[in-house]
mmCIF file with all atom_site columns, C-alpha atoms in Angstrom:
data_model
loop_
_atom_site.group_PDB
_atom_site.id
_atom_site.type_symbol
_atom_site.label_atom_id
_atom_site.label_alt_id
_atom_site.label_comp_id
_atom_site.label_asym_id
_atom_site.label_entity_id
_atom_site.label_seq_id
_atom_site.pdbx_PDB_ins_code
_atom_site.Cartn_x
_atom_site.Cartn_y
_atom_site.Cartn_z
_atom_site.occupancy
_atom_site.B_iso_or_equiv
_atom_site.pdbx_formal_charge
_atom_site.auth_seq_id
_atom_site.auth_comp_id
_atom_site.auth_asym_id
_atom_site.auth_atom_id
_atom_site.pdbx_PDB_model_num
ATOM 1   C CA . UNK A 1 1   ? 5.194   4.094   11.809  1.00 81.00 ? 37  UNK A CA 1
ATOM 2   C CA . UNK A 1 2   ? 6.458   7.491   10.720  1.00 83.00 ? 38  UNK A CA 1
ATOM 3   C CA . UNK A 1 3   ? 4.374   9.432   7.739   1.00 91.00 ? 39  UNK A CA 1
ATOM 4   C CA . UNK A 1 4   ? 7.278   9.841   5.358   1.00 93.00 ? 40  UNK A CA 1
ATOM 5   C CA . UNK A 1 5   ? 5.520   11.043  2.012   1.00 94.00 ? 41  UNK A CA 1
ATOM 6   C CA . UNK A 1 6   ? 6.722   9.359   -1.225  1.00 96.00 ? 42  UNK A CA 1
ATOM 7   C CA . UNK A 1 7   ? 8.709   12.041  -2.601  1.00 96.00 ? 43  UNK A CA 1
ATOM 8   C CA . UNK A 1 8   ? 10.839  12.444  -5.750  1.00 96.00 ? 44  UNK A CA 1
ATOM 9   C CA . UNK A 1 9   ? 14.005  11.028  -4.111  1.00 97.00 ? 45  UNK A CA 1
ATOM 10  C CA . UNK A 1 10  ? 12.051  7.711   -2.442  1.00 97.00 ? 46  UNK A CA 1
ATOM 11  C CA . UNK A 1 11  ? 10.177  7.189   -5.809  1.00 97.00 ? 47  UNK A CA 1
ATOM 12  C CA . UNK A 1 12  ? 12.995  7.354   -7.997  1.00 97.00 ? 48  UNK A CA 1
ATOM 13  C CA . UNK A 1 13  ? 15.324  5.313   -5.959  1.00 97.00 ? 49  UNK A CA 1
ATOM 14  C CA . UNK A 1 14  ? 12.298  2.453   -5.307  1.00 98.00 ? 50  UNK A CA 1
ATOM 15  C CA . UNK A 1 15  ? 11.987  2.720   -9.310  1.00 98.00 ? 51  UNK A CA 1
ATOM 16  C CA . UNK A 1 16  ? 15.874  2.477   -9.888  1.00 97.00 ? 52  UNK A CA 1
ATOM 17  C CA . UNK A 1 17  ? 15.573  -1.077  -7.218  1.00 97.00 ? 53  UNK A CA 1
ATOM 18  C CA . UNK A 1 18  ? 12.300  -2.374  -9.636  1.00 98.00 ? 54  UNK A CA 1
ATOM 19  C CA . UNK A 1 19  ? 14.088  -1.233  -12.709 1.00 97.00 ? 55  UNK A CA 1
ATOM 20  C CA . UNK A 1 20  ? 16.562  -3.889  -11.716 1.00 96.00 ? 56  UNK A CA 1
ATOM 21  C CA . UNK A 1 21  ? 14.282  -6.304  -11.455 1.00 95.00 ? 57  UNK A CA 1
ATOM 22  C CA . UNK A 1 22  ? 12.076  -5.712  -14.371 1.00 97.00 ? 58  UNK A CA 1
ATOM 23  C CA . UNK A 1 23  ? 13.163  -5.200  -17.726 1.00 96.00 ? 59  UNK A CA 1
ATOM 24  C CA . UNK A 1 24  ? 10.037  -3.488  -19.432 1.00 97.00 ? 60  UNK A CA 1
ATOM 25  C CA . UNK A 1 25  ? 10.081  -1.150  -16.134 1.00 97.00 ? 61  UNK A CA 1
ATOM 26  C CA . UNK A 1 26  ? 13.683  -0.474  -17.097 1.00 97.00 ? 62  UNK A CA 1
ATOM 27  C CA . UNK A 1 27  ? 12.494  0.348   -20.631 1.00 96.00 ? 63  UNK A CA 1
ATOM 28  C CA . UNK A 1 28  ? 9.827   2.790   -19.506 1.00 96.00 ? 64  UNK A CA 1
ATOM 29  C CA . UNK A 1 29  ? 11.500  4.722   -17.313 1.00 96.00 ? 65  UNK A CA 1
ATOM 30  C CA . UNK A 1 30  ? 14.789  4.880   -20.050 1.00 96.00 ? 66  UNK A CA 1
ATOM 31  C CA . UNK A 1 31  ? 12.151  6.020   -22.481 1.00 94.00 ? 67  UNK A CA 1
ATOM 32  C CA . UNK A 1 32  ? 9.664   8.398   -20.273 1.00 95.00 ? 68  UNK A CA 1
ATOM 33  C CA . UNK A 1 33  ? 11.436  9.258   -17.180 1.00 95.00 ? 69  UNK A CA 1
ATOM 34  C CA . UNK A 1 34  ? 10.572  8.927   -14.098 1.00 95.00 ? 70  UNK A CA 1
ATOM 35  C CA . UNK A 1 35  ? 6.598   10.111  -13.116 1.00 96.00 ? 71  UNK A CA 1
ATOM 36  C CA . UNK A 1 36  ? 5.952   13.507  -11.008 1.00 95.00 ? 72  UNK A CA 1
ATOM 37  C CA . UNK A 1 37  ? 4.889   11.930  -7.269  1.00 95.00 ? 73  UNK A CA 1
ATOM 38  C CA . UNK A 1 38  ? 1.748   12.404  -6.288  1.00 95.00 ? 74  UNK A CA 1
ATOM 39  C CA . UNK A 1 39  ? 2.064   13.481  -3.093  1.00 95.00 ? 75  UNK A CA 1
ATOM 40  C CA . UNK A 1 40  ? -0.984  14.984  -0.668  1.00 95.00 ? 76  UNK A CA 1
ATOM 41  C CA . UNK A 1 41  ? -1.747  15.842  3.125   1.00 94.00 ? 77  UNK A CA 1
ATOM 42  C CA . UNK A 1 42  ? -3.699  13.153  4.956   1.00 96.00 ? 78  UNK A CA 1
ATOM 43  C CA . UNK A 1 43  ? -6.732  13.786  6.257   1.00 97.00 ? 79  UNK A CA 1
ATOM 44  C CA . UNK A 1 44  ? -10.455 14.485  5.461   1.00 97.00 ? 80  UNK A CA 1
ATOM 45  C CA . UNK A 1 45  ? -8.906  16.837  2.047   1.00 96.00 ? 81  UNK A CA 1
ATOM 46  C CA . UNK A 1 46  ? -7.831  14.390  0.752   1.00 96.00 ? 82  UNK A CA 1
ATOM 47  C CA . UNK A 1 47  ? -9.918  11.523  1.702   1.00 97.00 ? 83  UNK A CA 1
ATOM 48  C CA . UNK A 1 48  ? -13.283 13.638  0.359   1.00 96.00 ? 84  UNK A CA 1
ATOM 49  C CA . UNK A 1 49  ? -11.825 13.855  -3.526  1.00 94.00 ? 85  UNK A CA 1
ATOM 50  C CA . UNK A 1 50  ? -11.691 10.428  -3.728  1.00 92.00 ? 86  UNK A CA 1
ATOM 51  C CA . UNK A 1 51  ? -14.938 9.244   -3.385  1.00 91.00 ? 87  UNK A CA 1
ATOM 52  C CA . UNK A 1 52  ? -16.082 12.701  -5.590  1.00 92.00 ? 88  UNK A CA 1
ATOM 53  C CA . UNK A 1 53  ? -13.542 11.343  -8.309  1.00 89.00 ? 89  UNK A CA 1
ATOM 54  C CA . UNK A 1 54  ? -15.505 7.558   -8.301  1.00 86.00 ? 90  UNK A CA 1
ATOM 55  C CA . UNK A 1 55  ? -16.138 6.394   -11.312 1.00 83.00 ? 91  UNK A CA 1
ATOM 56  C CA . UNK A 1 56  ? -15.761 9.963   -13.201 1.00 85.00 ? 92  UNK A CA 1
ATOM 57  C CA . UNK A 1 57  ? -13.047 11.069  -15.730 1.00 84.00 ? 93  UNK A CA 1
ATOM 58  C CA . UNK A 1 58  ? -10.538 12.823  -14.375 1.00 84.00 ? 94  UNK A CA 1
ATOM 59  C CA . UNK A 1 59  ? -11.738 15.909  -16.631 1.00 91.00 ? 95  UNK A CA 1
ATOM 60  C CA . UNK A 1 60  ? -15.405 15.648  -14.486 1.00 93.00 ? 96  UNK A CA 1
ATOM 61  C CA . UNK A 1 61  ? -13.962 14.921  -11.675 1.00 93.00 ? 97  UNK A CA 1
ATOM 62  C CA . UNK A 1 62  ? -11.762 17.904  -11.616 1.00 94.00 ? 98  UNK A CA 1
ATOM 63  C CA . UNK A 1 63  ? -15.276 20.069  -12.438 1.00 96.00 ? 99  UNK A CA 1
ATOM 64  C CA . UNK A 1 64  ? -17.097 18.858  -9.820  1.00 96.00 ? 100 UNK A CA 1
ATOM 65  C CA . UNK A 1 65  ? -14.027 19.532  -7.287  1.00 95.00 ? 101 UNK A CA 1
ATOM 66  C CA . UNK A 1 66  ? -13.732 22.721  -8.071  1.00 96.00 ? 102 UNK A CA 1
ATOM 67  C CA . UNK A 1 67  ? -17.461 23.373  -7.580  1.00 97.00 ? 103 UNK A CA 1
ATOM 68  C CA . UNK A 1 68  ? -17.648 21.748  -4.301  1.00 97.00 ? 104 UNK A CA 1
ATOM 69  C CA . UNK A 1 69  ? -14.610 24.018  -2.984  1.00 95.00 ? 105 UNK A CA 1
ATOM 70  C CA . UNK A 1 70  ? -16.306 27.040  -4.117  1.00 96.00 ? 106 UNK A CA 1
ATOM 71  C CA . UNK A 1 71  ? -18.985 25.755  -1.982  1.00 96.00 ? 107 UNK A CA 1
ATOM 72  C CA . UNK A 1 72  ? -17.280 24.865  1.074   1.00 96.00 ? 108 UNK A CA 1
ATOM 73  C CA . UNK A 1 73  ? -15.550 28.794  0.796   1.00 95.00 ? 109 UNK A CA 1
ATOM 74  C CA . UNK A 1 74  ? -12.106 26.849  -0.395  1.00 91.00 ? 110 UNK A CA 1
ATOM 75  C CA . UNK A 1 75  ? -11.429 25.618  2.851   1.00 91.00 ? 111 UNK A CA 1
ATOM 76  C CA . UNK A 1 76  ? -11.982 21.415  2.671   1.00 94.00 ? 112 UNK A CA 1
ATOM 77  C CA . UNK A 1 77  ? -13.255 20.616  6.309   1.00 97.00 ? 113 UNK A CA 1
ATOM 78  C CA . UNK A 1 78  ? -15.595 18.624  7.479   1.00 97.00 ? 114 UNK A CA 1
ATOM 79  C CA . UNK A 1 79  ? -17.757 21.080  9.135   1.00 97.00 ? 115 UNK A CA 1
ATOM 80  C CA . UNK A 1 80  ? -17.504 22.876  5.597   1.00 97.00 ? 116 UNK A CA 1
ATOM 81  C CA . UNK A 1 81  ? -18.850 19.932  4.323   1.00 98.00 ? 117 UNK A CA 1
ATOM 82  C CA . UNK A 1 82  ? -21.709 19.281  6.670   1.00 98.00 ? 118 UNK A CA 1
ATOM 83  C CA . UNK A 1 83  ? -22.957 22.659  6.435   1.00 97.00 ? 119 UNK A CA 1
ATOM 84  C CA . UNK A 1 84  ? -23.704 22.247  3.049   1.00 97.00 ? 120 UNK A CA 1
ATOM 85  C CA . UNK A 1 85  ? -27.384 21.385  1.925   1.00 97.00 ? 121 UNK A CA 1
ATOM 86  C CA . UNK A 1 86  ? -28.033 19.161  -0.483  1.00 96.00 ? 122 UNK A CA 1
ATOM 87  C CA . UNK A 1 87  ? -29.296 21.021  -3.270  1.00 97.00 ? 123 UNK A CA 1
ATOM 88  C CA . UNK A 1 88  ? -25.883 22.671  -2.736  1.00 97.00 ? 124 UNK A CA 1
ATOM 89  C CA . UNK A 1 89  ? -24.306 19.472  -3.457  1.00 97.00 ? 125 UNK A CA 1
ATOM 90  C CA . UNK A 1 90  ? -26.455 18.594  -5.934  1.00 97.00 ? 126 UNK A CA 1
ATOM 91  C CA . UNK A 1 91  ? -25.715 21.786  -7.890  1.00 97.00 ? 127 UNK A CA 1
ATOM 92  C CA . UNK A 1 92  ? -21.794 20.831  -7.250  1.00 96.00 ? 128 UNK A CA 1
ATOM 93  C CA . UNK A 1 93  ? -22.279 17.660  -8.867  1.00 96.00 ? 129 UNK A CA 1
ATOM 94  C CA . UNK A 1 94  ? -22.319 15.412  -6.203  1.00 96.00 ? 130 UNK A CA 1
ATOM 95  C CA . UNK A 1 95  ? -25.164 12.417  -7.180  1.00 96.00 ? 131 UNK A CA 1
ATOM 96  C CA . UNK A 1 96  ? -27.595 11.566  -4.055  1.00 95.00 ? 132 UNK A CA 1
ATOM 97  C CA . UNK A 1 97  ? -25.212 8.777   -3.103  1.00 96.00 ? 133 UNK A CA 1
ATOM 98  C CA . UNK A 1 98  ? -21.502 10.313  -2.933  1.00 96.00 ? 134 UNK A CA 1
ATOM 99  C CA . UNK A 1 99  ? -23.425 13.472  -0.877  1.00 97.00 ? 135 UNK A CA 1
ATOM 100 C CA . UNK A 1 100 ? -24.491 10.150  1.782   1.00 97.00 ? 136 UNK A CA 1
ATOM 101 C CA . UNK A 1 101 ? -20.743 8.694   1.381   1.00 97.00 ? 137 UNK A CA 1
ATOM 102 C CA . UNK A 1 102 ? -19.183 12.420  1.931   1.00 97.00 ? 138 UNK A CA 1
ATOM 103 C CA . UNK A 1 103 ? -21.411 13.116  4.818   1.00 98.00 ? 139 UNK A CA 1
ATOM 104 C CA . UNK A 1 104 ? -20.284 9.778   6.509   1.00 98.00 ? 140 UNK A CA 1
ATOM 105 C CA . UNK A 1 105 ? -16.775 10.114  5.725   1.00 98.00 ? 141 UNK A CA 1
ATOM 106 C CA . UNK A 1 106 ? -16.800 13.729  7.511   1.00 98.00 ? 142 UNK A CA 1
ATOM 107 C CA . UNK A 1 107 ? -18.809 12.581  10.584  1.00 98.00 ? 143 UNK A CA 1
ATOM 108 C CA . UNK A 1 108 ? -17.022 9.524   11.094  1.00 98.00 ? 144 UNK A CA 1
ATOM 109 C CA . UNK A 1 109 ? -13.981 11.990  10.755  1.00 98.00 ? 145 UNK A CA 1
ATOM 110 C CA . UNK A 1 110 ? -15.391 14.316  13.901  1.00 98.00 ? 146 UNK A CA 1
ATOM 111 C CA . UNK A 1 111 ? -16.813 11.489  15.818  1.00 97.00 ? 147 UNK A CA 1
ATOM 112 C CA . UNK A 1 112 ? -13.140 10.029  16.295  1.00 96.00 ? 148 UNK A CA 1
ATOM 113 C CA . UNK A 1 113 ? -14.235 6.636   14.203  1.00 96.00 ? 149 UNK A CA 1
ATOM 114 C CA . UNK A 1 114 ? -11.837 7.539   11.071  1.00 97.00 ? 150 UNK A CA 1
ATOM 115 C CA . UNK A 1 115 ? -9.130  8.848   13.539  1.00 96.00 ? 151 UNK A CA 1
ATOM 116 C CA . UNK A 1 116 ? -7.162  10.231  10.292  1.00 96.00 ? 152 UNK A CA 1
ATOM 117 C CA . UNK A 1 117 ? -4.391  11.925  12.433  1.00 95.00 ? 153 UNK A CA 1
ATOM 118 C CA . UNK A 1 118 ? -3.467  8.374   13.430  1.00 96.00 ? 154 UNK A CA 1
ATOM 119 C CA . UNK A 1 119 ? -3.696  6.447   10.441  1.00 97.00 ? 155 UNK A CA 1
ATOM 120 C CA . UNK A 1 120 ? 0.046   6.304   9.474   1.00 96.00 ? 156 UNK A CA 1
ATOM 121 C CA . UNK A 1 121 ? 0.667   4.644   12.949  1.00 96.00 ? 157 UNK A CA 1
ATOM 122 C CA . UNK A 1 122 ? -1.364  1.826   11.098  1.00 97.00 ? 158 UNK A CA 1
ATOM 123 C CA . UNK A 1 123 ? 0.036   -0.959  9.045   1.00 96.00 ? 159 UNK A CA 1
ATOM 124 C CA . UNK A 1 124 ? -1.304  -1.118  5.400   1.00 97.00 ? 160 UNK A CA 1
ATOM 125 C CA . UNK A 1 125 ? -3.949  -3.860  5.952   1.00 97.00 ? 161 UNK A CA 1
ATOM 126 C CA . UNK A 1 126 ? -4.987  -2.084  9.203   1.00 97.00 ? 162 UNK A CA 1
ATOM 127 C CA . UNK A 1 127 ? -5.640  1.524   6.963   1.00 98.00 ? 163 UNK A CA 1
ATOM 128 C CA . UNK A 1 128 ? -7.835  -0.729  4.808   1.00 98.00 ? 164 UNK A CA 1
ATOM 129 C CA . UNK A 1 129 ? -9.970  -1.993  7.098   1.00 98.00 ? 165 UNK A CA 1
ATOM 130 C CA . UNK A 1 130 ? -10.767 1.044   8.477   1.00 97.00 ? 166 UNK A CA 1
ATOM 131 C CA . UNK A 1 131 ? -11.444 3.141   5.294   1.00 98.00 ? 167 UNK A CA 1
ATOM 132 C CA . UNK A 1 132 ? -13.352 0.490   3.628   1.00 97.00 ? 168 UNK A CA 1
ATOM 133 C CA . UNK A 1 133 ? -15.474 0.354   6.875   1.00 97.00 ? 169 UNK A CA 1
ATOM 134 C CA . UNK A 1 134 ? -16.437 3.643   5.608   1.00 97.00 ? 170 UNK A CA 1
ATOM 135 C CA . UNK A 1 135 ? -20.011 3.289   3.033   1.00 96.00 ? 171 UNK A CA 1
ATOM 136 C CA . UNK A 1 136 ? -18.818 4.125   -0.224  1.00 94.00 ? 172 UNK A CA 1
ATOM 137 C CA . UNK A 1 137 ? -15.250 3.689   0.453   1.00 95.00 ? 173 UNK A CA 1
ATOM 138 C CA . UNK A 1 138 ? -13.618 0.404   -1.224  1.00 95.00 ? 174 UNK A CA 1
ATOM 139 C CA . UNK A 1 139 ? -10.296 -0.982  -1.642  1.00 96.00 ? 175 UNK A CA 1
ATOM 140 C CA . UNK A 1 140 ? -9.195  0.959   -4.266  1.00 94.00 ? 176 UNK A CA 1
ATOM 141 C CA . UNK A 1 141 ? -9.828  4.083   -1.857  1.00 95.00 ? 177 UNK A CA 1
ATOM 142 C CA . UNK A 1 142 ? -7.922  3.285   0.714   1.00 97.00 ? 178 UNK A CA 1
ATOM 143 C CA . UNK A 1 143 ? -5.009  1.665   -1.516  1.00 97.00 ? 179 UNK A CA 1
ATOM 144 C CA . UNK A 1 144 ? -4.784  5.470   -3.296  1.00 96.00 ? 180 UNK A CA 1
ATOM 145 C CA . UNK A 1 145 ? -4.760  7.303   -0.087  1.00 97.00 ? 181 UNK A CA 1
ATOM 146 C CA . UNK A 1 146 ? -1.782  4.731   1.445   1.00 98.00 ? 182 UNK A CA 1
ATOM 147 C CA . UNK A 1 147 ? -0.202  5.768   -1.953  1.00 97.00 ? 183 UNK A CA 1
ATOM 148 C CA . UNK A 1 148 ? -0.815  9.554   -2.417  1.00 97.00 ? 184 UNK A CA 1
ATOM 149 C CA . UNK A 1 149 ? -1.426  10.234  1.388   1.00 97.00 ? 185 UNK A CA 1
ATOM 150 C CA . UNK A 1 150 ? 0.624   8.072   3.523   1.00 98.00 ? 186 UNK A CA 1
ATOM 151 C CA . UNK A 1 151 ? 3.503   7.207   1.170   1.00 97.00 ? 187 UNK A CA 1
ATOM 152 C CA . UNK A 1 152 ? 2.896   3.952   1.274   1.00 97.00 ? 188 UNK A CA 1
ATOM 153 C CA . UNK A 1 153 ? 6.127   2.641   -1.450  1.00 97.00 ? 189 UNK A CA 1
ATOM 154 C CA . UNK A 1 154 ? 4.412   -0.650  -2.174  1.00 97.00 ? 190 UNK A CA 1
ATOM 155 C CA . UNK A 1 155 ? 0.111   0.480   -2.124  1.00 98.00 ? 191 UNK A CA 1
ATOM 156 C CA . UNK A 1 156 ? -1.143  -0.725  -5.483  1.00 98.00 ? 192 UNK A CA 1
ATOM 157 C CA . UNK A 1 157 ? -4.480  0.231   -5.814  1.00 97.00 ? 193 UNK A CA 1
ATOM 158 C CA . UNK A 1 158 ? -4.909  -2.748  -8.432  1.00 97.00 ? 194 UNK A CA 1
ATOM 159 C CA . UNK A 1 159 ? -8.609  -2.180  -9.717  1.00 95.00 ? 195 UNK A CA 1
ATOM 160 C CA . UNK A 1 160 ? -7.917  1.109   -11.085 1.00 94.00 ? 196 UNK A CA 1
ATOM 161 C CA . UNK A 1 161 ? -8.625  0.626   -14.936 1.00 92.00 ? 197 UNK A CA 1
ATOM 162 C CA . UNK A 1 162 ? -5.310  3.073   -15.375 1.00 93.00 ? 198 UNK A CA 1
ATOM 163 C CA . UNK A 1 163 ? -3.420  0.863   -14.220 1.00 96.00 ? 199 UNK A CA 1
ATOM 164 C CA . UNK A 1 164 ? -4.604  -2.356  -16.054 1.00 96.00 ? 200 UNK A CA 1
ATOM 165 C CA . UNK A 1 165 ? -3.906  -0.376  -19.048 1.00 95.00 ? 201 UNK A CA 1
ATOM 166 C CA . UNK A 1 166 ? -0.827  0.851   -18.713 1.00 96.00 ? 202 UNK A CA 1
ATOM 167 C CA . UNK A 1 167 ? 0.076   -2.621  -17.365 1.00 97.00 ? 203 UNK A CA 1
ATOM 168 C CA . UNK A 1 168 ? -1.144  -3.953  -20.580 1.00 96.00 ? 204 UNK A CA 1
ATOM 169 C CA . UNK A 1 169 ? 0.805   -1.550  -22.928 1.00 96.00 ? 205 UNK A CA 1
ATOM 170 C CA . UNK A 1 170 ? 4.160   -1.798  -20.726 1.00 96.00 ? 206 UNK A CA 1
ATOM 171 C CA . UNK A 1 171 ? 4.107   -6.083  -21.429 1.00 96.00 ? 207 UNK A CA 1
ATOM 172 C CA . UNK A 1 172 ? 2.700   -5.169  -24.741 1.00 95.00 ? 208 UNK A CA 1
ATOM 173 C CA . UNK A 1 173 ? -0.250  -7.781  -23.597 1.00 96.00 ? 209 UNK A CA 1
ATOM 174 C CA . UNK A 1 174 ? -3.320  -8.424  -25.920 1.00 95.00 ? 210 UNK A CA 1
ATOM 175 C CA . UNK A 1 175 ? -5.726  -8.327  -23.716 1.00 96.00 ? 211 UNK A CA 1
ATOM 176 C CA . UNK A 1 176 ? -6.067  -5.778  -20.277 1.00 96.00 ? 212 UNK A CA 1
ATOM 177 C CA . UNK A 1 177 ? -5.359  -7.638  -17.198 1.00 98.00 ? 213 UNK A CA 1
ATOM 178 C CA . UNK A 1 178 ? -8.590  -8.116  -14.016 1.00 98.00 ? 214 UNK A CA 1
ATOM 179 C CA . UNK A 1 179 ? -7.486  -6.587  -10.853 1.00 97.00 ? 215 UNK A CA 1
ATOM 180 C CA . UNK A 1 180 ? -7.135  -9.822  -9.697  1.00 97.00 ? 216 UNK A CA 1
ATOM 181 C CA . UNK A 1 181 ? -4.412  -10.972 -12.450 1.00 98.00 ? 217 UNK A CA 1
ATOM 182 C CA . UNK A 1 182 ? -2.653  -7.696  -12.304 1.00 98.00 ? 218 UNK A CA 1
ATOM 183 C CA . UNK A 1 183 ? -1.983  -8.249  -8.421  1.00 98.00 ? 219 UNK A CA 1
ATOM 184 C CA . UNK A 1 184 ? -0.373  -11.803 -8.985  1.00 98.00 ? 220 UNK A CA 1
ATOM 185 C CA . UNK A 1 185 ? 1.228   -10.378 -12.111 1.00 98.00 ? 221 UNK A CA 1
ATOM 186 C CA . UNK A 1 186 ? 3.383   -7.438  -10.248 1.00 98.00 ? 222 UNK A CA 1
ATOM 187 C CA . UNK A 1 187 ? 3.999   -9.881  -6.939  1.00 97.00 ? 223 UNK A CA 1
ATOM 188 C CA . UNK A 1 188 ? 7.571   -9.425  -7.947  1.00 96.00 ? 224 UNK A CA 1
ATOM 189 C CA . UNK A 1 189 ? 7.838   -5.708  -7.840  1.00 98.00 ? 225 UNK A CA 1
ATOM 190 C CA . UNK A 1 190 ? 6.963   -6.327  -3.853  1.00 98.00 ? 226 UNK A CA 1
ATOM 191 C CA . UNK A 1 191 ? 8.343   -3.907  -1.931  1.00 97.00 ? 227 UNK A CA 1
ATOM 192 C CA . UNK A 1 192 ? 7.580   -0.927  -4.677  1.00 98.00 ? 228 UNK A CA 1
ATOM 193 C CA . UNK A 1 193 ? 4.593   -2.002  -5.969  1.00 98.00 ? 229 UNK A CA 1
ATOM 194 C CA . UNK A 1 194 ? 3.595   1.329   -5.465  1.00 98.00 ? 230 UNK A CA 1
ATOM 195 C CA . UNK A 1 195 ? 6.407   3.220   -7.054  1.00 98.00 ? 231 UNK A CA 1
ATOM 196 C CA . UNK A 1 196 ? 5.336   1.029   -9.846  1.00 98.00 ? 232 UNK A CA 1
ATOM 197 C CA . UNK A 1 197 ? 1.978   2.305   -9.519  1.00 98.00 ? 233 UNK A CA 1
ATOM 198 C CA . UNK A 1 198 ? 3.157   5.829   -10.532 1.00 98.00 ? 234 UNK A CA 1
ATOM 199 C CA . UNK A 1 199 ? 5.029   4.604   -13.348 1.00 98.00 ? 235 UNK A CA 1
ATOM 200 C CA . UNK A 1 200 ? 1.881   2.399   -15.313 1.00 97.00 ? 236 UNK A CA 1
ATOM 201 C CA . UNK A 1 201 ? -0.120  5.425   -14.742 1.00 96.00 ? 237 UNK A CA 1
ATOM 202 C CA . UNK A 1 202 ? 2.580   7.377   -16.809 1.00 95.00 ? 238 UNK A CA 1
ATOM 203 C CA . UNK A 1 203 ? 2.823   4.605   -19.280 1.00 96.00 ? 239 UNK A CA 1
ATOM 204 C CA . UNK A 1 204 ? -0.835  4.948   -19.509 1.00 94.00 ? 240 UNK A CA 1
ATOM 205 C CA . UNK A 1 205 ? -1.113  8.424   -20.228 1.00 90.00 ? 241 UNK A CA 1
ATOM 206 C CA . UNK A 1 206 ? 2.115   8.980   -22.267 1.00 83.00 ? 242 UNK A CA 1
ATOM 207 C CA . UNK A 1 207 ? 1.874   10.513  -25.474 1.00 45.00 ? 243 UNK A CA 1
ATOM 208 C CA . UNK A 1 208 ? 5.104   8.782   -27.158 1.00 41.00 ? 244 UNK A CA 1
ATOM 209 C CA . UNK A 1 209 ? 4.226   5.039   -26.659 1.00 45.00 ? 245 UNK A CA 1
ATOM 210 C CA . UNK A 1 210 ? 3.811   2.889   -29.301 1.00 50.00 ? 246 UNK A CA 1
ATOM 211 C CA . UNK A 1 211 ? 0.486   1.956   -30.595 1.00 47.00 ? 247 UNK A CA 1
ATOM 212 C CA . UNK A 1 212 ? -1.678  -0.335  -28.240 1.00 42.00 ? 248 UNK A CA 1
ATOM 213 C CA . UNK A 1 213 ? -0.209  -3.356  -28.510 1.00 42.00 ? 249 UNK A CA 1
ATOM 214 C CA . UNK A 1 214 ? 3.636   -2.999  -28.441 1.00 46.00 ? 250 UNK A CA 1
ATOM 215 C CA . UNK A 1 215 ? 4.929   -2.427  -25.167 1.00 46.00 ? 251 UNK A CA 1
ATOM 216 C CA . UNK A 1 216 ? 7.757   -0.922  -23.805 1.00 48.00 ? 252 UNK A CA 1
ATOM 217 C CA . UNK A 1 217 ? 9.631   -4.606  -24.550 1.00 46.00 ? 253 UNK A CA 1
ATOM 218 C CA . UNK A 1 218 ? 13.353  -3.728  -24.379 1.00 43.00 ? 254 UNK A CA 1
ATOM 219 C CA . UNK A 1 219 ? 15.159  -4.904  -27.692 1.00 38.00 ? 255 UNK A CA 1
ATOM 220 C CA . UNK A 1 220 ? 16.506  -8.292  -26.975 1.00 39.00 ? 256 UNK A CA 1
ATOM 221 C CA . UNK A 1 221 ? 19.104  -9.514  -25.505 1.00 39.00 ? 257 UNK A CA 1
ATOM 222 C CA . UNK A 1 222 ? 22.019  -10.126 -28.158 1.00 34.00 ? 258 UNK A CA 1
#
């Protein structure tokens, strides 16, 4: 396969195709626009943040990133990484754990077993498994770096509590959908599930929406 990152142009054309299909997506985007891509380099840079950003606000997340950098001397390598001590990344923020799970992800990374220069030869399901072989590194880890990383158009990363939301507030649900529901519930959007991604995270975080509850429902039909 060929790494082509899921720019502005590939994002807004796979939301134009899922627009067609959906009519609440088609609501969203008339009402928001379309989201910024998320685009980022693939490797070990990009791979490291997202076990650091596990189960932390983006706000704390975003602290303990920028500490960590300042340790490393700004440059995000593994080496950087392993030369740390751990009261280092302690004082970063990193909890006893994530400094085991970054330490593994950057050897692994050296030792040739996460060849990451080689992962967008791999198929989707074939990325997974070899992330998630990784201690620390689940699903929704390797689903966010097909998406951000590899440009992956239809990677939805399904457990991320964003995107339950924002799935809620888009069908104007009652109730926030399981990881497992939300998968069967955006089947359809198949093959820019992850263009759709983008857009519940938007729907999520947008200022203008209704109150929790309503939806982005399009009026109906006359």
């Amino acid at each position: 396969m060929t790494l082509v990152p899921l720019d502005r142009s590939r994002l807004e054309a796979a939301l134009e195709a899922l627009a067609e299909r959906d009519r609440e997506v088609e609501a969203a985007l008339a009402r928001l626009g379309p989201p910024e891509p998320r685009v980022r380099e693939p490797g070990f840079a990009t791979l490291l943040p997202i076990v650091v950003a596990q189960q932390l606000s983006t706000k704390a997340a975003a602290a303990i990133w920028a500490r960590l950098e300042r340790a490393m001397g700004g440059a995000c390598r593994p080496e950087a990484f392993l030369a740390l001590g751990e009261a280092e990344l302690r004082a970063a923020g990193l909890s006893t754990r994530k400094i085991a799970y970054g330490r593994g992800l950057a050897e692994a990374v050296l030792d040739g077993r996460l060849p990451v220069d080689e992962l967008h030869r791999l198929d989707d399901e074939e990325v997974v498994a070899r992330i998630t072989a990784l201690a620390g590194f689940g699903r929704w880890s390797a689903e966010i770096y097909l998406l951000f990383a590899l440009g992956r158009v239809d990677a939805f990363p399904a457990d991320d509590l964003g995107l339950q939301a924002g799935f809620q507030r888009l069908k104007g649900l009652d109730r926030r959908p399981s990881a497992r529901a939300l998968r069967e519930l955006v089947a359809h959007w198949a093959p820019w599930r992850g263009a759709g991604a983008l857009l519940l995270w938007r729907v999520h975080g947008a200022a203008t929406l209704e109150p929790a509850g309503a939806g982005l429902r399009p009026p109906p039909a006359p």
